[in-house]
Amino acid sequence: MFNVVIFGAPGSGKGTQSDKIVEKYGLVHLSTGDILRAEIAKGSEVGKIADGLISKGQFVPDDVIIAVLENAINEHPQAKGFIFDGFPRTVTQAEALDSILKKKNIRVGVMLNIDVDQNELVKRLLNRGKTSGRSDDNLITIQERINVYEQKTMPVIQFYDKQGKHVRIKGTGTLDEVFAQIEAAIDSRIS
Ligand code: AMP
């Protein structure tokens, strides 16, 4: 069992790199953003809570998203490991993830922090917005998402740094150049 937290600002390439990790290592990809968008499409209770918050670039409350994540983990009892994408986004969520995994006698193996500068993030997200159909890929919401990331999510880096699990990945360059750094980080930690 090897679990990866893939971390970074909106537009840093977490989803794209997660697909490559799935392909090479066979881990189960859990994206809380994807799960919430599916809940919205279903019109579930969680979807109703998430809908307005997502389009404003704000977070779903910690207790709601922690329950969503725990359920998603429990749906995959046979997993060789997980990639947590878009979670944890607050220190409270990072603590909750540790305790959820501890109950199962497993842990986070590495936290990959994909680092991309702000101008590049905005450019990528505006470009994605042309085709993504996402309610949050517009300039005003993109700026709010980046602000919220800096205020609430960046402290999560320290959390994993203290545990010796934080690895900075240079997120500019080709997909393969970024993935090569990810492979090196995983391969040096996986047993
Ligand atoms: P993403 O697809 O990861 O960019 O997530 C899209 C949106 O879903 C975020 O801007 C938040 O509104 C919400 N969301 C996803 N994951 C979380 C989380 N871990 N905590 C709070 N809100 C989240």
PDB file of C-alpha atoms and ligand atoms in Angstrom:
ATOM      1  CA  MET A   1       0.000   0.000   0.000  1.00  0.00           C
ATOM      2  CA  PHE A   2       1.474   3.358  -1.007  1.00  0.00           C
ATOM      3  CA  ASN A   3      -0.493   6.589  -0.728  1.00  0.00           C
ATOM      4  CA  VAL A   4       0.316   9.835  -2.484  1.00  0.00           C
ATOM      5  CA  VAL A   5      -0.986  13.313  -1.763  1.00  0.00           C
ATOM      6  CA  ILE A   6      -0.789  15.344  -4.961  1.00  0.00           C
ATOM      7  CA  PHE A   7      -0.790  18.960  -3.980  1.00  0.00           C
ATOM      8  CA  GLY A   8      -0.679  22.349  -5.693  1.00  0.00           C
ATOM      9  CA  ALA A   9      -2.640  25.447  -6.604  1.00  0.00           C
ATOM     10  CA  PRO A  10      -5.594  25.261  -8.999  1.00  0.00           C
ATOM     11  CA  GLY A  11      -4.153  24.807 -12.495  1.00  0.00           C
ATOM     12  CA  SER A  12      -0.879  23.275 -11.321  1.00  0.00           C
ATOM     13  CA  GLY A  13      -1.552  20.046 -13.236  1.00  0.00           C
ATOM     14  CA  LYS A  14      -2.584  17.718 -10.392  1.00  0.00           C
ATOM     15  CA  GLY A  15      -5.250  15.922 -12.432  1.00  0.00           C
ATOM     16  CA  THR A  16      -3.056  15.378 -15.479  1.00  0.00           C
ATOM     17  CA  GLN A  17      -0.136  14.061 -13.439  1.00  0.00           C
ATOM     18  CA  SER A  18      -2.504  11.875 -11.397  1.00  0.00           C
ATOM     19  CA  ASP A  19      -3.542  10.116 -14.617  1.00  0.00           C
ATOM     20  CA  LYS A  20       0.116   9.301 -15.299  1.00  0.00           C
ATOM     21  CA  ILE A  21       0.630   8.042 -11.719  1.00  0.00           C
ATOM     22  CA  VAL A  22      -2.447   5.792 -12.067  1.00  0.00           C
ATOM     23  CA  GLU A  23      -1.080   4.379 -15.314  1.00  0.00           C
ATOM     24  CA  LYS A  24       2.364   3.588 -13.898  1.00  0.00           C
ATOM     25  CA  TYR A  25       1.640   2.611 -10.285  1.00  0.00           C
ATOM     26  CA  GLY A  26      -1.978   1.370 -10.427  1.00  0.00           C
ATOM     27  CA  LEU A  27      -3.136   3.539  -7.528  1.00  0.00           C
ATOM     28  CA  VAL A  28      -6.771   4.622  -7.123  1.00  0.00           C
ATOM     29  CA  HIS A  29      -7.245   8.307  -7.968  1.00  0.00           C
ATOM     30  CA  LEU A  30      -9.548  10.159  -5.561  1.00  0.00           C
ATOM     31  CA  SER A  31     -10.196  13.743  -6.671  1.00  0.00           C
ATOM     32  CA  THR A  32     -12.513  15.517  -4.248  1.00  0.00           C
ATOM     33  CA  GLY A  33     -13.329  18.113  -6.959  1.00  0.00           C
ATOM     34  CA  ASP A  34     -14.407  15.328  -9.365  1.00  0.00           C
ATOM     35  CA  ILE A  35     -16.444  13.651  -6.611  1.00  0.00           C
ATOM     36  CA  LEU A  36     -18.216  16.929  -5.771  1.00  0.00           C
ATOM     37  CA  ARG A  37     -18.985  17.645  -9.447  1.00  0.00           C
ATOM     38  CA  ALA A  38     -20.507  14.157  -9.717  1.00  0.00           C
ATOM     39  CA  GLU A  39     -22.605  14.827  -6.591  1.00  0.00           C
ATOM     40  CA  ILE A  40     -23.827  18.104  -8.122  1.00  0.00           C
ATOM     41  CA  ALA A  41     -24.780  16.278 -11.322  1.00  0.00           C
ATOM     42  CA  LYS A  42     -26.727  13.725  -9.222  1.00  0.00           C
ATOM     43  CA  GLY A  43     -28.450  16.490  -7.262  1.00  0.00           C
ATOM     44  CA  SER A  44     -27.528  14.876  -3.923  1.00  0.00           C
ATOM     45  CA  GLU A  45     -27.491  16.685  -0.564  1.00  0.00           C
ATOM     46  CA  VAL A  46     -23.702  17.064  -0.718  1.00  0.00           C
ATOM     47  CA  GLY A  47     -24.064  18.332  -4.304  1.00  0.00           C
ATOM     48  CA  LYS A  48     -26.512  21.003  -3.161  1.00  0.00           C
ATOM     49  CA  ILE A  49     -24.080  22.217  -0.497  1.00  0.00           C
ATOM     50  CA  ALA A  50     -21.163  22.212  -2.950  1.00  0.00           C
ATOM     51  CA  ASP A  51     -22.784  23.838  -5.975  1.00  0.00           C
ATOM     52  CA  GLY A  52     -22.858  27.508  -4.936  1.00  0.00           C
ATOM     53  CA  LEU A  53     -19.545  27.288  -3.053  1.00  0.00           C
ATOM     54  CA  ILE A  54     -17.630  25.833  -6.015  1.00  0.00           C
ATOM     55  CA  SER A  55     -18.864  28.452  -8.454  1.00  0.00           C
ATOM     56  CA  LYS A  56     -17.691  31.173  -6.036  1.00  0.00           C
ATOM     57  CA  GLY A  57     -14.286  29.529  -5.572  1.00  0.00           C
ATOM     58  CA  GLN A  58     -14.955  28.817  -1.900  1.00  0.00           C
ATOM     59  CA  PHE A  59     -14.379  25.629   0.050  1.00  0.00           C
ATOM     60  CA  VAL A  60     -16.939  23.044   1.029  1.00  0.00           C
ATOM     61  CA  PRO A  61     -16.909  22.831   4.883  1.00  0.00           C
ATOM     62  CA  ASP A  62     -14.244  20.552   6.351  1.00  0.00           C
ATOM     63  CA  ASP A  63     -16.709  18.176   8.050  1.00  0.00           C
ATOM     64  CA  VAL A  64     -18.586  17.629   4.766  1.00  0.00           C
ATOM     65  CA  ILE A  65     -15.526  17.013   2.607  1.00  0.00           C
ATOM     66  CA  ILE A  66     -13.844  14.798   5.231  1.00  0.00           C
ATOM     67  CA  ALA A  67     -16.933  12.540   5.285  1.00  0.00           C
ATOM     68  CA  VAL A  68     -16.979  12.471   1.461  1.00  0.00           C
ATOM     69  CA  LEU A  69     -13.327  11.460   1.356  1.00  0.00           C
ATOM     70  CA  GLU A  70     -13.677   8.748   4.006  1.00  0.00           C
ATOM     71  CA  ASN A  71     -16.621   7.231   2.107  1.00  0.00           C
ATOM     72  CA  ALA A  72     -14.627   7.285  -1.128  1.00  0.00           C
ATOM     73  CA  ILE A  73     -11.710   5.469   0.537  1.00  0.00           C
ATOM     74  CA  ASN A  74     -14.091   2.849   1.925  1.00  0.00           C
ATOM     75  CA  GLU A  75     -15.483   2.188  -1.560  1.00  0.00           C
ATOM     76  CA  HIS A  76     -12.087   0.761  -2.596  1.00  0.00           C
ATOM     77  CA  PRO A  77     -11.152  -1.955  -0.088  1.00  0.00           C
ATOM     78  CA  GLN A  78      -8.904  -3.674  -2.644  1.00  0.00           C
ATOM     79  CA  ALA A  79      -6.848  -0.592  -3.552  1.00  0.00           C
ATOM     80  CA  LYS A  80      -3.052  -0.934  -3.793  1.00  0.00           C
ATOM     81  CA  GLY A  81      -2.947   2.665  -2.619  1.00  0.00           C
ATOM     82  CA  PHE A  82      -4.520   6.042  -3.304  1.00  0.00           C
ATOM     83  CA  ILE A  83      -3.688   9.343  -4.923  1.00  0.00           C
ATOM     84  CA  PHE A  84      -5.397  12.085  -2.961  1.00  0.00           C
ATOM     85  CA  ASP A  85      -5.973  14.962  -5.392  1.00  0.00           C
ATOM     86  CA  GLY A  86      -7.470  18.203  -4.088  1.00  0.00           C
ATOM     87  CA  PHE A  87      -7.453  16.856  -0.535  1.00  0.00           C
ATOM     88  CA  PRO A  88      -6.262  17.878   2.025  1.00  0.00           C
ATOM     89  CA  ARG A  89      -6.843  21.590   1.366  1.00  0.00           C
ATOM     90  CA  THR A  90      -6.726  22.711   5.016  1.00  0.00           C
ATOM     91  CA  VAL A  91      -4.627  21.645   7.995  1.00  0.00           C
ATOM     92  CA  THR A  92      -7.804  20.259   9.624  1.00  0.00           C
ATOM     93  CA  GLN A  93      -8.283  18.018   6.567  1.00  0.00           C
ATOM     94  CA  ALA A  94      -4.626  16.913   6.698  1.00  0.00           C
ATOM     95  CA  GLU A  95      -5.060  15.878  10.344  1.00  0.00           C
ATOM     96  CA  ALA A  96      -8.292  14.073   9.489  1.00  0.00           C
ATOM     97  CA  LEU A  97      -6.606  12.193   6.637  1.00  0.00           C
ATOM     98  CA  ASP A  98      -3.888  10.980   8.994  1.00  0.00           C
ATOM     99  CA  SER A  99      -6.459   9.676  11.459  1.00  0.00           C
ATOM    100  CA  ILE A 100      -8.641   8.039   8.768  1.00  0.00           C
ATOM    101  CA  LEU A 101      -5.591   6.218   7.389  1.00  0.00           C
ATOM    102  CA  LYS A 102      -4.312   5.335  10.863  1.00  0.00           C
ATOM    103  CA  LYS A 103      -7.551   3.415  11.564  1.00  0.00           C
ATOM    104  CA  LYS A 104      -6.638   1.235   8.575  1.00  0.00           C
ATOM    105  CA  ASN A 105      -2.993   0.956   9.592  1.00  0.00           C
ATOM    106  CA  ILE A 106      -1.798   2.853   6.525  1.00  0.00           C
ATOM    107  CA  ARG A 107      -0.268   6.283   5.952  1.00  0.00           C
ATOM    108  CA  VAL A 108       0.653   8.958   3.433  1.00  0.00           C
ATOM    109  CA  GLY A 109       3.938   7.954   1.733  1.00  0.00           C
ATOM    110  CA  VAL A 110       4.733  11.220   0.000  1.00  0.00           C
ATOM    111  CA  MET A 111       3.258  14.673  -0.600  1.00  0.00           C
ATOM    112  CA  LEU A 112       4.089  16.003  -4.068  1.00  0.00           C
ATOM    113  CA  ASN A 113       3.844  19.785  -4.168  1.00  0.00           C
ATOM    114  CA  ILE A 114       3.560  20.875  -7.800  1.00  0.00           C
ATOM    115  CA  ASP A 115       4.882  24.406  -7.901  1.00  0.00           C
ATOM    116  CA  VAL A 116       3.740  26.752 -10.696  1.00  0.00           C
ATOM    117  CA  ASP A 117       3.904  30.558 -10.603  1.00  0.00           C
ATOM    118  CA  GLN A 118       0.691  32.591 -10.394  1.00  0.00           C
ATOM    119  CA  ASN A 119       0.733  34.134 -13.881  1.00  0.00           C
ATOM    120  CA  GLU A 120       1.083  30.709 -15.426  1.00  0.00           C
ATOM    121  CA  LEU A 121      -1.771  29.323 -13.249  1.00  0.00           C
ATOM    122  CA  VAL A 122      -4.174  32.054 -14.370  1.00  0.00           C
ATOM    123  CA  LYS A 123      -3.181  31.560 -18.016  1.00  0.00           C
ATOM    124  CA  ARG A 124      -3.731  27.782 -17.821  1.00  0.00           C
ATOM    125  CA  LEU A 125      -7.087  28.055 -16.030  1.00  0.00           C
ATOM    126  CA  LEU A 126      -8.455  30.671 -18.443  1.00  0.00           C
ATOM    127  CA  ASN A 127      -7.396  28.434 -21.286  1.00  0.00           C
ATOM    128  CA  ARG A 128      -9.021  25.378 -19.659  1.00  0.00           C
ATOM    129  CA  GLY A 129     -12.175  27.454 -19.127  1.00  0.00           C
ATOM    130  CA  LYS A 130     -12.692  27.660 -22.890  1.00  0.00           C
ATOM    131  CA  THR A 131     -13.539  23.954 -22.980  1.00  0.00           C
ATOM    132  CA  SER A 132     -13.970  22.656 -19.404  1.00  0.00           C
ATOM    133  CA  GLY A 133     -17.525  23.877 -18.867  1.00  0.00           C
ATOM    134  CA  ARG A 134     -16.536  24.370 -15.204  1.00  0.00           C
ATOM    135  CA  SER A 135     -18.411  27.080 -13.309  1.00  0.00           C
ATOM    136  CA  ASP A 136     -15.159  28.127 -11.598  1.00  0.00           C
ATOM    137  CA  ASP A 137     -12.794  28.556 -14.581  1.00  0.00           C
ATOM    138  CA  ASN A 138     -13.479  32.288 -15.063  1.00  0.00           C
ATOM    139  CA  LEU A 139     -11.194  35.168 -14.102  1.00  0.00           C
ATOM    140  CA  ILE A 140     -13.003  36.376 -10.967  1.00  0.00           C
ATOM    141  CA  THR A 141     -13.397  32.876  -9.517  1.00  0.00           C
ATOM    142  CA  ILE A 142      -9.856  31.874 -10.520  1.00  0.00           C
ATOM    143  CA  GLN A 143      -8.481  34.810  -8.513  1.00  0.00           C
ATOM    144  CA  GLU A 144     -10.621  33.852  -5.509  1.00  0.00           C
ATOM    145  CA  ARG A 145      -9.450  30.225  -5.745  1.00  0.00           C
ATOM    146  CA  ILE A 146      -5.817  31.316  -5.783  1.00  0.00           C
ATOM    147  CA  ASN A 147      -6.402  33.610  -2.768  1.00  0.00           C
ATOM    148  CA  VAL A 148      -8.137  30.850  -0.819  1.00  0.00           C
ATOM    149  CA  TYR A 149      -5.305  28.479  -1.768  1.00  0.00           C
ATOM    150  CA  GLU A 150      -2.710  30.892  -0.383  1.00  0.00           C
ATOM    151  CA  GLN A 151      -4.599  31.517   2.856  1.00  0.00           C
ATOM    152  CA  LYS A 152      -5.998  28.119   3.737  1.00  0.00           C
ATOM    153  CA  THR A 153      -4.072  25.537   1.742  1.00  0.00           C
ATOM    154  CA  MET A 154      -0.441  26.642   1.771  1.00  0.00           C
ATOM    155  CA  PRO A 155      -0.115  25.879   5.536  1.00  0.00           C
ATOM    156  CA  VAL A 156      -0.629  22.202   4.595  1.00  0.00           C
ATOM    157  CA  ILE A 157       2.897  22.277   3.075  1.00  0.00           C
ATOM    158  CA  GLN A 158       4.361  22.832   6.569  1.00  0.00           C
ATOM    159  CA  PHE A 159       2.247  19.996   7.952  1.00  0.00           C
ATOM    160  CA  TYR A 160       3.895  17.482   5.592  1.00  0.00           C
ATOM    161  CA  ASP A 161       7.287  19.178   5.782  1.00  0.00           C
ATOM    162  CA  LYS A 162       7.351  18.461   9.521  1.00  0.00           C
ATOM    163  CA  GLN A 163       6.608  14.810   8.754  1.00  0.00           C
ATOM    164  CA  GLY A 164       9.476  14.710   6.207  1.00  0.00           C
ATOM    165  CA  LYS A 165       7.037  13.859   3.394  1.00  0.00           C
ATOM    166  CA  HIS A 166       6.985  17.098   1.384  1.00  0.00           C
ATOM    167  CA  VAL A 167       8.691  17.020  -2.019  1.00  0.00           C
ATOM    168  CA  ARG A 168       8.665  20.105  -4.237  1.00  0.00           C
ATOM    169  CA  ILE A 169       8.052  19.359  -7.908  1.00  0.00           C
ATOM    170  CA  LYS A 170       8.843  22.028 -10.506  1.00  0.00           C
ATOM    171  CA  GLY A 171       5.510  22.195 -12.313  1.00  0.00           C
ATOM    172  CA  THR A 172       6.586  24.037 -15.446  1.00  0.00           C
ATOM    173  CA  GLY A 173       8.145  22.175 -18.374  1.00  0.00           C
ATOM    174  CA  THR A 174       6.711  19.316 -20.382  1.00  0.00           C
ATOM    175  CA  LEU A 175       4.330  16.738 -18.886  1.00  0.00           C
ATOM    176  CA  ASP A 176       7.121  14.180 -19.074  1.00  0.00           C
ATOM    177  CA  GLU A 177       9.639  16.446 -17.341  1.00  0.00           C
ATOM    178  CA  VAL A 178       7.194  17.000 -14.483  1.00  0.00           C
ATOM    179  CA  PHE A 179       6.370  13.292 -14.309  1.00  0.00           C
ATOM    180  CA  ALA A 180      10.068  12.329 -14.191  1.00  0.00           C
ATOM    181  CA  GLN A 181      10.409  14.283 -10.924  1.00  0.00           C
ATOM    182  CA  ILE A 182       7.273  12.574  -9.571  1.00  0.00           C
ATOM    183  CA  GLU A 183       8.592   9.112 -10.457  1.00  0.00           C
ATOM    184  CA  ALA A 184      11.890   9.866  -8.707  1.00  0.00           C
ATOM    185  CA  ALA A 185      10.053  11.003  -5.564  1.00  0.00           C
ATOM    186  CA  ILE A 186       7.778   7.941  -5.478  1.00  0.00           C
ATOM    187  CA  ASP A 187      10.453   5.416  -6.420  1.00  0.00           C
ATOM    188  CA  SER A 188      12.767   6.570  -3.637  1.00  0.00           C
ATOM    189  CA  ARG A 189      10.002   6.009  -1.048  1.00  0.00           C
ATOM    190  CA  ILE A 190       7.976   3.041  -2.275  1.00  0.00           C
ATOM    191  CA  SER A 191       9.096  -0.326  -0.909  1.00  0.00           C
TER     192      SER A 191
HETATM  193  P1  AMP B   1     -10.790  21.015  -7.855  1.00  0.00           P
HETATM  194  O1  AMP B   1     -11.430  20.224  -8.951  1.00  0.00           O
HETATM  195  O2  AMP B   1      -9.847  20.201  -7.008  1.00  0.00           O
HETATM  196  O3  AMP B   1     -10.160  22.301  -8.342  1.00  0.00           O
HETATM  197  O4  AMP B   1     -11.968  21.446  -6.841  1.00  0.00           O
HETATM  198  C1  AMP B   1     -13.013  22.299  -7.275  1.00  0.00           C
HETATM  199  C2  AMP B   1     -13.709  22.931  -6.087  1.00  0.00           C
HETATM  200  O5  AMP B   1     -14.308  21.921  -5.272  1.00  0.00           O
HETATM  201  C3  AMP B   1     -12.827  23.729  -5.134  1.00  0.00           C
HETATM  202  O6  AMP B   1     -12.561  25.054  -5.580  1.00  0.00           O
HETATM  203  C4  AMP B   1     -13.682  23.709  -3.866  1.00  0.00           C
HETATM  204  O7  AMP B   1     -14.780  24.605  -3.991  1.00  0.00           O
HETATM  205  C5  AMP B   1     -14.263  22.288  -3.893  1.00  0.00           C
HETATM  206  N1  AMP B   1     -13.353  21.342  -3.206  1.00  0.00           N
HETATM  207  C6  AMP B   1     -12.667  20.305  -3.757  1.00  0.00           C
HETATM  208  N2  AMP B   1     -11.921  19.678  -2.848  1.00  0.00           N
HETATM  209  C7  AMP B   1     -12.130  20.326  -1.677  1.00  0.00           C
HETATM  210  C8  AMP B   1     -11.600  20.180  -0.364  1.00  0.00           C
HETATM  211  N3  AMP B   1     -10.704  19.239  -0.077  1.00  0.00           N
HETATM  212  N4  AMP B   1     -12.049  21.035   0.596  1.00  0.00           N
HETATM  213  C9  AMP B   1     -12.968  21.991   0.329  1.00  0.00           C
HETATM  214  N5  AMP B   1     -13.483  22.198  -0.888  1.00  0.00           N
HETATM  215  C10 AMP B   1     -13.063  21.381  -1.893  1.00  0.00           C
END
